GROMACS .gro file of C-alpha atoms in nm:
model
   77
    1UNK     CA    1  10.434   8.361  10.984
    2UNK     CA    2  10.235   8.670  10.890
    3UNK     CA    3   9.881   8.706  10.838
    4UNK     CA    4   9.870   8.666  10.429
    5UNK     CA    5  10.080   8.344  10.448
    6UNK     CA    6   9.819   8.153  10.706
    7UNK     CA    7   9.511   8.277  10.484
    8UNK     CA    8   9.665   8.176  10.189
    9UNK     CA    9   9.754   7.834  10.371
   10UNK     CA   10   9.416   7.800  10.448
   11UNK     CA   11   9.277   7.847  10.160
   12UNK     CA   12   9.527   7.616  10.026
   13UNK     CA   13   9.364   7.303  10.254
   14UNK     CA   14   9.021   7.474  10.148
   15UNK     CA   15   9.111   7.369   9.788
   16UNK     CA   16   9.258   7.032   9.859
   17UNK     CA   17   8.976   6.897  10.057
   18UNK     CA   18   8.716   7.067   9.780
   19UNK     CA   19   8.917   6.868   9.496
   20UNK     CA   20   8.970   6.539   9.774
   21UNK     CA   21   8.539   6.481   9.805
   22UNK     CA   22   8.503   6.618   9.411
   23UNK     CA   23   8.468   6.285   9.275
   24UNK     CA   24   8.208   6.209   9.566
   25UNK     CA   25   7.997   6.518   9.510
   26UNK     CA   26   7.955   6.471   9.125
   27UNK     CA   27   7.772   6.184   9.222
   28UNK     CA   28   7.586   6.323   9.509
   29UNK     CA   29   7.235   6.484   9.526
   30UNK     CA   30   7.214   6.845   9.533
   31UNK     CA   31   7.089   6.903   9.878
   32UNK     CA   32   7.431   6.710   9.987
   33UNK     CA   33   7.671   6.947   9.764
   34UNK     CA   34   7.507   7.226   9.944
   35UNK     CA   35   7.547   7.105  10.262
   36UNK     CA   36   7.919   7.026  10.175
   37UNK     CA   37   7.968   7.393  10.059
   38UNK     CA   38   7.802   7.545  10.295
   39UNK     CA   39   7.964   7.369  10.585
   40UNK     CA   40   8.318   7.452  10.409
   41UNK     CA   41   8.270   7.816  10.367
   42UNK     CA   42   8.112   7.853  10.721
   43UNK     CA   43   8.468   7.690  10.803
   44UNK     CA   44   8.671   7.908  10.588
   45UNK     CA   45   8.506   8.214  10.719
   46UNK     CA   46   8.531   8.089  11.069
   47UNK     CA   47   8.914   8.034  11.015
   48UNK     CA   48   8.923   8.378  10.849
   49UNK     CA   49   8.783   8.511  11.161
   50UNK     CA   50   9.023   8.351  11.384
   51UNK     CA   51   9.374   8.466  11.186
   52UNK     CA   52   9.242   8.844  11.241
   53UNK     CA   53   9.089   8.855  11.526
   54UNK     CA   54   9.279   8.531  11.735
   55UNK     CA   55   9.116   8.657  12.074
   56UNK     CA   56   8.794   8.606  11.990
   57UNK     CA   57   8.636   8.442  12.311
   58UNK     CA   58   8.526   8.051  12.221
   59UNK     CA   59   8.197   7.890  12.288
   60UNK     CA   60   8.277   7.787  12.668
   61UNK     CA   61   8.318   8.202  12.747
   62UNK     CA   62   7.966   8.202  12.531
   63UNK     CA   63   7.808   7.960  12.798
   64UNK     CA   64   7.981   8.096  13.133
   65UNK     CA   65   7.835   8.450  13.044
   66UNK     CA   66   7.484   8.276  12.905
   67UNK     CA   67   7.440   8.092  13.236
   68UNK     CA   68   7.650   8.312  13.504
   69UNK     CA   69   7.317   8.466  13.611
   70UNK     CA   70   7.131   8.141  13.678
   71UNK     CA   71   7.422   8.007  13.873
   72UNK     CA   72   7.411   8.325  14.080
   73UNK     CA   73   6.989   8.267  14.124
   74UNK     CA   74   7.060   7.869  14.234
   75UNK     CA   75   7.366   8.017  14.478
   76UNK     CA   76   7.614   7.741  14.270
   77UNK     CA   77   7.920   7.973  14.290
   0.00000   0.00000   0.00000
């Protein structure tokens, strides 16, 4: 599948869970519907991210290269 097709999935499921909690949000306070959108765009731009650049290292590369130097210091290699 090319790149347009899996963004436009994704925005697809984007959508559908938006209009899935929209009954629950109407009803929630506004610090909550922020939270919700927030959290779902940080998603959607995280899933952006991954369909164009899909070798972006993950979090555990993140932590080997944060604490490579202090396992070095400690001799735990």
């Amino acid at each position: 599948m090319n790149t347009a097709g899996v963004l436009l999935g994704s925005m697809v499921v984007v959508v559908l869970i938006f209009l899935f909690e929209l009954p629950r949000l109407r009803r929630a306070e506004k610090k909550e519907k922020a939270a919700f959108l927030v959290l779902l765009g940080l998603g959607m731009a995280l899933a952006v991210v991954l369909i164009y650049f899909p070798d972006v290292p993950g979090p555990t590369q993140l932590v080997d290269d944060l604490f490579e130097p202090l396992a070095r210091v400690f001799k735990l290699e």
